[in-house]
CSV table of C-alpha atoms in Angstrom, one decimal:
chain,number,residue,atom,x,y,z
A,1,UNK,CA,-13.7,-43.6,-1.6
A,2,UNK,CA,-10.3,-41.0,-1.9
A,3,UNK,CA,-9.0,-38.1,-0.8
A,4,UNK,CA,-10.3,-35.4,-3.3
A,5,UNK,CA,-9.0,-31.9,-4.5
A,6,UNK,CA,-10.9,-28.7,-4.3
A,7,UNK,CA,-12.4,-28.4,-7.9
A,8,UNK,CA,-13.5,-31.5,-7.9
A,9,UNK,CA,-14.7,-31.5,-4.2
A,10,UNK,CA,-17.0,-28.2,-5.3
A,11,UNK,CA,-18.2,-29.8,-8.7
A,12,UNK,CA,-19.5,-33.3,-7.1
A,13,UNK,CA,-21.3,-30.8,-4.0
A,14,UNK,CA,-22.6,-28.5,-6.8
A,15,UNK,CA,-24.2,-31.9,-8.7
A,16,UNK,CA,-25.8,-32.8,-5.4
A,17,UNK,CA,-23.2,-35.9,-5.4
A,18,UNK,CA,-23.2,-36.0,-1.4
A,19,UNK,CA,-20.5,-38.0,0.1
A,20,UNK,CA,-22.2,-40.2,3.3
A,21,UNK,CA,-19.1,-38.7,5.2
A,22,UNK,CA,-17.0,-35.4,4.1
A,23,UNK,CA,-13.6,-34.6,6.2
A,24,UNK,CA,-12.0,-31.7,5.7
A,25,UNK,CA,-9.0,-30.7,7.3
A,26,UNK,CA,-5.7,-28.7,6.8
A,27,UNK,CA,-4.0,-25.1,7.5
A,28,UNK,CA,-5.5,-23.1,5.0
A,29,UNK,CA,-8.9,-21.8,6.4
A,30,UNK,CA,-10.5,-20.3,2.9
A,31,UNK,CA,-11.1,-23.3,1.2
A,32,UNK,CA,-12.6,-24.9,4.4
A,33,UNK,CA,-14.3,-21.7,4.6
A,34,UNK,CA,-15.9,-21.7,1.2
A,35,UNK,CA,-17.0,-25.6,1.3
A,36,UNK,CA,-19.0,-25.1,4.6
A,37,UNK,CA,-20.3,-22.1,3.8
A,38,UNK,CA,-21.7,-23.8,0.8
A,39,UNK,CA,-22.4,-26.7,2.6
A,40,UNK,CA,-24.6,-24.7,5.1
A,41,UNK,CA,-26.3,-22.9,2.4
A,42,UNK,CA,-26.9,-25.3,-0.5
A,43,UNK,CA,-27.2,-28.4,0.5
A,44,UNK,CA,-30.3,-28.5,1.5
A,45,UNK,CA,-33.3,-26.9,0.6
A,46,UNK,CA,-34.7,-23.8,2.9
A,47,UNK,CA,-37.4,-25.3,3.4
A,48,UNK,CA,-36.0,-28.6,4.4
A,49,UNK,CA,-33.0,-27.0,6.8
A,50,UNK,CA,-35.7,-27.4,9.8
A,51,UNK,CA,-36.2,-30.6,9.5
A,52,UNK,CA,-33.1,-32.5,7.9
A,53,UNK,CA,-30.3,-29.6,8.8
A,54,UNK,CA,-27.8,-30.1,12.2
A,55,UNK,CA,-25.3,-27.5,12.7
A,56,UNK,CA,-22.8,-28.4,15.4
A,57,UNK,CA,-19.6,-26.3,16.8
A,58,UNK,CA,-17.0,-28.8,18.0
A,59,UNK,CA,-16.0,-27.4,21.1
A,60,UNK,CA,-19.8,-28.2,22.7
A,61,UNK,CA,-20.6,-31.6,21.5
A,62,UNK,CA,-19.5,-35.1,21.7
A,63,UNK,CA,-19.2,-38.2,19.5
A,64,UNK,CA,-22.8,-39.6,21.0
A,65,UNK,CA,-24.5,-36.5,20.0
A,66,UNK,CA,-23.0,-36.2,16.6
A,67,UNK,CA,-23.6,-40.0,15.7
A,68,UNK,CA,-27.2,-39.8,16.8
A,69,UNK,CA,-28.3,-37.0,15.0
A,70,UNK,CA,-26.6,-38.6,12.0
A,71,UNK,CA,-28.4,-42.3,12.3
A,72,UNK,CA,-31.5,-40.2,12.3
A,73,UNK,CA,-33.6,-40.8,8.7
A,74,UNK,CA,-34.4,-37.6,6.9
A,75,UNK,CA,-38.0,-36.5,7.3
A,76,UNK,CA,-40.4,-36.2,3.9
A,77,UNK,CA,-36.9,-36.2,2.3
A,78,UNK,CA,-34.4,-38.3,0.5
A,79,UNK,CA,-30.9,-36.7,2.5
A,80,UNK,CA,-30.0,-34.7,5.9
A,81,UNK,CA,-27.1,-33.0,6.6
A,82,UNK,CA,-25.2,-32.8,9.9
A,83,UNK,CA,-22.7,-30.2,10.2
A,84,UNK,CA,-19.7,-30.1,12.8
A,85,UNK,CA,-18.2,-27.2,12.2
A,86,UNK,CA,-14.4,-26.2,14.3
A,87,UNK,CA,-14.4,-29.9,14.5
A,88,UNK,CA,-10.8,-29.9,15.9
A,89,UNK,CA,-12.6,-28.8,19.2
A,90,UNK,CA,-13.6,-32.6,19.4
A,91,UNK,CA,-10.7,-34.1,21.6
A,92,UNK,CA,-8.8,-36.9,20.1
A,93,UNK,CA,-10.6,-39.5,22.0
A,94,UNK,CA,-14.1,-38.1,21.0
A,95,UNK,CA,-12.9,-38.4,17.3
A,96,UNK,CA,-12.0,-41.7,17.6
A,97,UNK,CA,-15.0,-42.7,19.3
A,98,UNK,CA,-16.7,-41.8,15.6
A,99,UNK,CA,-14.5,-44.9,13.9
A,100,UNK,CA,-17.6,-47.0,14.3
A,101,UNK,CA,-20.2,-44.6,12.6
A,102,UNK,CA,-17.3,-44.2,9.7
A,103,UNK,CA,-17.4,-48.2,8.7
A,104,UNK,CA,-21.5,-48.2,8.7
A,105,UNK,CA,-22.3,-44.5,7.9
A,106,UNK,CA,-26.1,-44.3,6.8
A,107,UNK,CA,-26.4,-43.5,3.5
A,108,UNK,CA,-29.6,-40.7,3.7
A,109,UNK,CA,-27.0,-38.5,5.9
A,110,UNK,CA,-24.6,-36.4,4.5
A,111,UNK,CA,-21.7,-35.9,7.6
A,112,UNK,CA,-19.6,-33.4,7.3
A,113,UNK,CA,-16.7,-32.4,9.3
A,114,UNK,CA,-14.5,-29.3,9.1
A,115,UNK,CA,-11.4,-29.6,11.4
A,116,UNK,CA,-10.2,-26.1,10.5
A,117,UNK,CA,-6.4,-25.6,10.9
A,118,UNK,CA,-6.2,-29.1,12.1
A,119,UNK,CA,-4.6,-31.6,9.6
A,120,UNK,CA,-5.8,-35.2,10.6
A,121,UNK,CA,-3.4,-38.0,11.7
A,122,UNK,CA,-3.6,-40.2,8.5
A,123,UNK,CA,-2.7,-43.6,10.4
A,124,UNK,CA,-5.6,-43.6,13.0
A,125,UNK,CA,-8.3,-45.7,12.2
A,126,UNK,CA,-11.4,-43.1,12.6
A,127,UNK,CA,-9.5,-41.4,9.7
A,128,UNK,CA,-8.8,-44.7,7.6
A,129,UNK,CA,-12.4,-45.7,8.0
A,130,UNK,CA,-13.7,-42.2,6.5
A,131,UNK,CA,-10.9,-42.8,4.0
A,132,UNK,CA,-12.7,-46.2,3.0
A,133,UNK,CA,-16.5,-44.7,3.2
A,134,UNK,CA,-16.1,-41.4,2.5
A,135,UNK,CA,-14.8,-37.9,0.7
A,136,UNK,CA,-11.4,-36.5,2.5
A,137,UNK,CA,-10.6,-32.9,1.2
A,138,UNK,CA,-6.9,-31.6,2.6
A,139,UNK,CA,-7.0,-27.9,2.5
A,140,UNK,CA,-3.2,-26.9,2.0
A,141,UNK,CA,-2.1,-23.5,1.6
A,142,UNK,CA,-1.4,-22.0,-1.7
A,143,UNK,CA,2.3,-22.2,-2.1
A,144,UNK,CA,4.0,-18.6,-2.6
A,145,UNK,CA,5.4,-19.4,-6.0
A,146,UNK,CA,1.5,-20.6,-7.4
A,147,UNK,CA,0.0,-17.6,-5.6
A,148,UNK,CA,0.2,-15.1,-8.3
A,149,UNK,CA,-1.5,-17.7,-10.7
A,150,UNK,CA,-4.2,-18.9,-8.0
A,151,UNK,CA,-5.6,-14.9,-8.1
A,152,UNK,CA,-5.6,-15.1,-11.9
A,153,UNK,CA,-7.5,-18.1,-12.0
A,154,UNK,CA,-9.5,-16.8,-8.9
A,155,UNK,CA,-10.3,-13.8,-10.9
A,156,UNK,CA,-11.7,-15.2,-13.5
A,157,UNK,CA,-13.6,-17.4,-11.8
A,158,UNK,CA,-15.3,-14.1,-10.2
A,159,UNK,CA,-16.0,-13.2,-14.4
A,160,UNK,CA,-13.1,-10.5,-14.9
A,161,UNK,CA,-9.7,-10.2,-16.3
A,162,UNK,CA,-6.6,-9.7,-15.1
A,163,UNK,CA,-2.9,-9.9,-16.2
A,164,UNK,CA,0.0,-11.8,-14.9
A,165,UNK,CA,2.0,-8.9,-13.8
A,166,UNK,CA,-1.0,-7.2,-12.1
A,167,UNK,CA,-2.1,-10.7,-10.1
A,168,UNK,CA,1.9,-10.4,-9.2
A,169,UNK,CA,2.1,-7.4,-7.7
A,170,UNK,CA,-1.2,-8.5,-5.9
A,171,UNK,CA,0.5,-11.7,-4.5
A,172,UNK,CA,3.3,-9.3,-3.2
A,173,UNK,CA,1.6,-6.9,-1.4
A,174,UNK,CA,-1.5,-8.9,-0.1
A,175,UNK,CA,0.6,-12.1,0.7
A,176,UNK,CA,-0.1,-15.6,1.1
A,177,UNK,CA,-3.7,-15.2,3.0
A,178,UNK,CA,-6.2,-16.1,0.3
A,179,UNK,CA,-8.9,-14.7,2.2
A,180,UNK,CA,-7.7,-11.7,2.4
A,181,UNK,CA,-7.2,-11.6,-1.4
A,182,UNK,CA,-10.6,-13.0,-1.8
A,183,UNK,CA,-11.7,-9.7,-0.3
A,184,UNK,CA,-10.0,-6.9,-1.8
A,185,UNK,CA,-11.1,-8.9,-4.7
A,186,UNK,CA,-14.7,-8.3,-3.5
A,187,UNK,CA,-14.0,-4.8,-3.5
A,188,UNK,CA,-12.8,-4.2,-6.5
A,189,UNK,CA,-15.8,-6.0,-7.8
A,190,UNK,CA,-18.2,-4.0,-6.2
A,191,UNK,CA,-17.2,-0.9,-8.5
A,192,UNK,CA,-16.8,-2.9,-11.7
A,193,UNK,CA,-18.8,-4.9,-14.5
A,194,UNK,CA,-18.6,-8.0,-15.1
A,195,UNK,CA,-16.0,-8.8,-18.0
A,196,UNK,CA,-14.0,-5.4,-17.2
A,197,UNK,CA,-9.8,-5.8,-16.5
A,198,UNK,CA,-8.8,-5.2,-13.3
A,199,UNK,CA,-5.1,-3.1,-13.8
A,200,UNK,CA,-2.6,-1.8,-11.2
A,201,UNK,CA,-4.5,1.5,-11.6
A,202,UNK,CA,-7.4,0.4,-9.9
A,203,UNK,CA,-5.8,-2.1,-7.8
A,204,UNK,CA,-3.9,1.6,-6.4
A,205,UNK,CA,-7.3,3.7,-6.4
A,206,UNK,CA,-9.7,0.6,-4.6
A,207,UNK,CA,-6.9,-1.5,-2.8
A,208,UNK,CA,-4.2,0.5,-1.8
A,209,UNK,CA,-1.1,-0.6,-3.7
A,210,UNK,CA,0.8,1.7,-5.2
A,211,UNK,CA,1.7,1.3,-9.2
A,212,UNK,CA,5.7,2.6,-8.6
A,213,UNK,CA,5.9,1.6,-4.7
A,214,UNK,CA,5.6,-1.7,-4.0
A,215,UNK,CA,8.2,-4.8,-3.6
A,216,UNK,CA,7.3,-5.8,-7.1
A,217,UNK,CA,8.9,-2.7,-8.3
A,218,UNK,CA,11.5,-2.8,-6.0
A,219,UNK,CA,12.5,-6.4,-6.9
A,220,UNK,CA,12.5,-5.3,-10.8
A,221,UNK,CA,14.6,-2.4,-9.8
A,222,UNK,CA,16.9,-4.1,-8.2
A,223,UNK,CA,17.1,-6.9,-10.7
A,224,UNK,CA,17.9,-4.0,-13.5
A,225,UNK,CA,20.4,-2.3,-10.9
A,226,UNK,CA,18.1,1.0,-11.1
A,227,UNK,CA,19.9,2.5,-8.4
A,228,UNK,CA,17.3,5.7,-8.3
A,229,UNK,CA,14.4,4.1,-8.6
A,230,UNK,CA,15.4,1.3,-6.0
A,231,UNK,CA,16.3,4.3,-3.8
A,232,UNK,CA,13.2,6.2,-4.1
A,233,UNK,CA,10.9,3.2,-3.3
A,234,UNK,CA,13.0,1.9,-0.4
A,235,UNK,CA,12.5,6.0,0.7
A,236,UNK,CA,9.0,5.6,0.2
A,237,UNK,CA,8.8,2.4,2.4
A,238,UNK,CA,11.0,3.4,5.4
A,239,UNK,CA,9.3,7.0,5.6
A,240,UNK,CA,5.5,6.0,5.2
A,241,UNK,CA,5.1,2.3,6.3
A,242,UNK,CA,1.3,2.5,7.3
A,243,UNK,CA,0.9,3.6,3.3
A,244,UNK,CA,3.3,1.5,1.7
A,245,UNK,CA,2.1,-1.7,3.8
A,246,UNK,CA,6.3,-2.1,5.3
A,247,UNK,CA,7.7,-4.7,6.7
A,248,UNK,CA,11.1,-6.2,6.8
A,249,UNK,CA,10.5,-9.9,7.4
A,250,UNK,CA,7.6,-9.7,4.3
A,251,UNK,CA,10.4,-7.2,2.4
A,252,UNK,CA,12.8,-9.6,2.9
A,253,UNK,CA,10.7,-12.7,2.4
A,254,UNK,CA,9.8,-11.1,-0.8
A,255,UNK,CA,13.5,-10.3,-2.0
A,256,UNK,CA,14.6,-14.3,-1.2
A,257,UNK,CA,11.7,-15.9,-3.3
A,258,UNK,CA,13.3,-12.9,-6.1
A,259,UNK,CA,17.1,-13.9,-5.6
A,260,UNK,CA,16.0,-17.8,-5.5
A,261,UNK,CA,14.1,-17.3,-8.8
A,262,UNK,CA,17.7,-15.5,-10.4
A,263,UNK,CA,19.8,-18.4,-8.7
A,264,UNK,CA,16.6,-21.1,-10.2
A,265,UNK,CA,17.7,-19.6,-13.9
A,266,UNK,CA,21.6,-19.9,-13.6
A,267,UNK,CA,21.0,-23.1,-12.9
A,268,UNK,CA,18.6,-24.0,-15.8
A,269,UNK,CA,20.1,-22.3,-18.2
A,270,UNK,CA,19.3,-23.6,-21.8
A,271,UNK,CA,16.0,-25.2,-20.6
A,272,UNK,CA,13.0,-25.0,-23.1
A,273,UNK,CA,10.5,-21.9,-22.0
A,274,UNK,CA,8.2,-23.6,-20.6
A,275,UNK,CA,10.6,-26.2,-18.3
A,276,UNK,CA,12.3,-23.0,-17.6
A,277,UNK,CA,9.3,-20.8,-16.5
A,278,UNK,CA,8.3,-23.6,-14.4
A,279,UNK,CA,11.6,-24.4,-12.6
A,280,UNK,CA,11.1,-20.6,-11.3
A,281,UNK,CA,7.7,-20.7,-10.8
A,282,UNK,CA,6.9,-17.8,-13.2
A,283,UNK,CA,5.0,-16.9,-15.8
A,284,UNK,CA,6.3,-17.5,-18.8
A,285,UNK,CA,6.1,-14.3,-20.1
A,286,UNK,CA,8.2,-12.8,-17.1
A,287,UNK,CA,11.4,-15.2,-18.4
A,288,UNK,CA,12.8,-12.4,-20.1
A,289,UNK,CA,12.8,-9.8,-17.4
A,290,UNK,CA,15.1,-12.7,-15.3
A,291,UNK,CA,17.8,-13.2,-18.1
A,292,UNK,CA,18.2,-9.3,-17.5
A,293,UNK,CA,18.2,-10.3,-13.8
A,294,UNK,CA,20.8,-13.2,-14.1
A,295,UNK,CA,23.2,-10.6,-16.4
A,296,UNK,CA,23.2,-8.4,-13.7
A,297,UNK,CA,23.8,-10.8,-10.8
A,298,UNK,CA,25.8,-13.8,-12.1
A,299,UNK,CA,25.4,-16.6,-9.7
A,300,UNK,CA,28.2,-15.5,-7.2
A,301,UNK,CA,26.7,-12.4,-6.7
A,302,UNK,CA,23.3,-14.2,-6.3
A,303,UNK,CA,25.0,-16.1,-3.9
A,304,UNK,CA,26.0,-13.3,-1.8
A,305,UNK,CA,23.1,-11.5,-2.2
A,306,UNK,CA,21.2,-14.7,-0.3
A,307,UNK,CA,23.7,-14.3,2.1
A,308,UNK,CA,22.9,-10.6,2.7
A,309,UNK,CA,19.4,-11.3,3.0
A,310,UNK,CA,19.7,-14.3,5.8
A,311,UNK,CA,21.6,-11.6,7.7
A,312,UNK,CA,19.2,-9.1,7.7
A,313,UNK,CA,16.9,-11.3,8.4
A,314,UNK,CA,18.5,-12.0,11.9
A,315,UNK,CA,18.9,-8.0,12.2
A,316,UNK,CA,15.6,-7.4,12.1
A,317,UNK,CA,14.8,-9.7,14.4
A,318,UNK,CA,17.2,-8.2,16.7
A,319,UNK,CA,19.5,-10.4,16.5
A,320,UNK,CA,23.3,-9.0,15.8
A,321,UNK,CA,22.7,-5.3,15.4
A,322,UNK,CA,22.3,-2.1,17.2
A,323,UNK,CA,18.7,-1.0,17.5
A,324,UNK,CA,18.1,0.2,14.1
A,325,UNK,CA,14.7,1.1,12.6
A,326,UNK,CA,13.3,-1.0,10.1
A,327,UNK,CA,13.5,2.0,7.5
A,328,UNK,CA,17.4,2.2,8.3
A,329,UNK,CA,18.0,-1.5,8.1
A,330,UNK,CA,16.1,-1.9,5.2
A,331,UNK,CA,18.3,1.2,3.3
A,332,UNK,CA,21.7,-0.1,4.7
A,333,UNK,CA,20.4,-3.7,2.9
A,334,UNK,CA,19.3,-2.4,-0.3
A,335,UNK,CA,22.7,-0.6,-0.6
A,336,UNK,CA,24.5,-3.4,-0.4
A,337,UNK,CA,22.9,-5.8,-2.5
A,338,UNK,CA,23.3,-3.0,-5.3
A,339,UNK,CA,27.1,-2.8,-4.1
């Protein structure tokens, strides 16, 4: 069969299309998270799971044990499933030792395997041969520019509405751990109906994140040269870091993907919208906020500004600088990049 993606994956698993052998593998844990959990739950019928349902863990079996429970035949059914679950607990060699069962998998048992932060060596031959037979799903992480529109699109999937700057900010302050996400998404759910928006303001009351401080706002501040209002939320962050959810390697991480962005448009000036907005990996409807950016920072001072933030970056790892708080460091860098 093929390696598969993740809406296609969940579609086939949802029509009861069961692979005879389903590897899944990869650094991001939510996605592997979601399919077993499904998995585990759907499947197979309740009151089938006595009979045609193995859950293993991979750190306490072995490539016998998981190859004879899945040459058994179902019983009063048409499919079993067998379940190895923190599969990269298998050692190498017991992996391999499943090449055999991969070439001649039975075809009433539905294998699964969920090596979770593990991604699978794509030249050894236990891989190749569930390549051949069966489903592979790689579960990569989201990458930082597509985060803001994976929580849109995860949004609506949950049935409510959200805008692009809103799922922005979200991606700023939450970060790049979907699950994470995933939750605060839960809890915003919990005290809305179905349909509703979710906005900054209840994303602030529910979540946390403040509507005027947060590295959203700074960025956009910054970009504008709003000396106050830059001031006030770097203030904000270095004087109440448990509130404001401070840090200077995710500040700073947040102010290179900005400056990369303004340094992406100098570069593609005169692009169509759409090319444009997706050499930045914006929305499009953010592309006019960065030709304010790019007047304000031509590309030399873009340049510099990159510079500045690599060298922060050391300093805050304590490399290079006196032992300044992260407050301090982060007020010292903010003044300069406005310089």
């Amino acid at each position: 069969m093929a390696q598969v993606a993740y809406p296609a994956l969940l579609e086939l698993l949802k029509k009861g299309q069961y692979p005879p052998i389903l590897l899944l593998h990869g650094e991001e844990a939510f996605f592997m998270d979601q399919l077993t959990n499904w998995i585990e739950q759907q499947a197979i019928s309740e009151d089938q799971k006595g009979f045609n349902q193995t859950v293993f863990y991979g750190r306490d079996v072995d490539a016998v044990t998981i190859v004879n429970a899945a040459r058994r035949f179902p019983m009063m059914a048409n499919q079993q499933l067998v379940l190895v679950k923190e599969a990269q607990g298998l050692s190498d060699k017991e992996y391999e030792k499943l090449q055999s069962y991969f070439e001649k998998p039975l075809g009433s048992t539905f294998l699964v395997l969920a090596f979770k932060g593990k991604t699978l060596d794509k030249r050894k031959k236990a891989y190749k041969a569930a390549d051949e037979k069966g489903l592979i799903f790689l579960s990569e992480k989201v990458k930082d520019y597509q985060l803001a529109k994976w929580i849109e699109g995860f949004i609506q999937e949950q049935g409510f509405k959200v805008s692009s700057e809103t799922a922005t900010i979200m991606s700023e302050y939450l970060g790049n751990n979907l699950s994470r996400i995933a939750s605060e998404v839960e809890k915003l759910a919990i005290n809305l109906t179905k349909g509703a928006a979710i906005t900054v303001e209840l994303i602030e009351k529910y979540v946390g994140i403040s509507r005027d401080y947060n590295v959203f706002e700074l960025q956009n501040a910054i970009g504008k040269r709003d000396t106050l209002k830059a001031f006030q939320i770097v203030s904000y962050f270095a004087e109440s870091p448990k509130a404001s959810n401070f840090s200077m390697p995710v500040c700073i991480g947040s102010l290179y993907s900005f400056f990369s962005k303004v340094y992406n448009f100098h570069h593609h000036k005169g692009m169509p919208q759409a090319q444009m907005a997706a050499a930045l990996g914006v929305n499009p409807y953010f592309l006019k906020d960065y030709e304010t950016y790019a007047r304000n920072f031509s590309l030399p001072k873009t340049k510099k500004a990159i510079g500045l933030l690599l060298e922060y970056d050391l300093k805050s790892k304590g490399l290079g600088s006196t032992e300044t708080s992260e407050g301090e460091l982060l007020k010292e860098m903010v003044y300069k990049l406005m310089a």
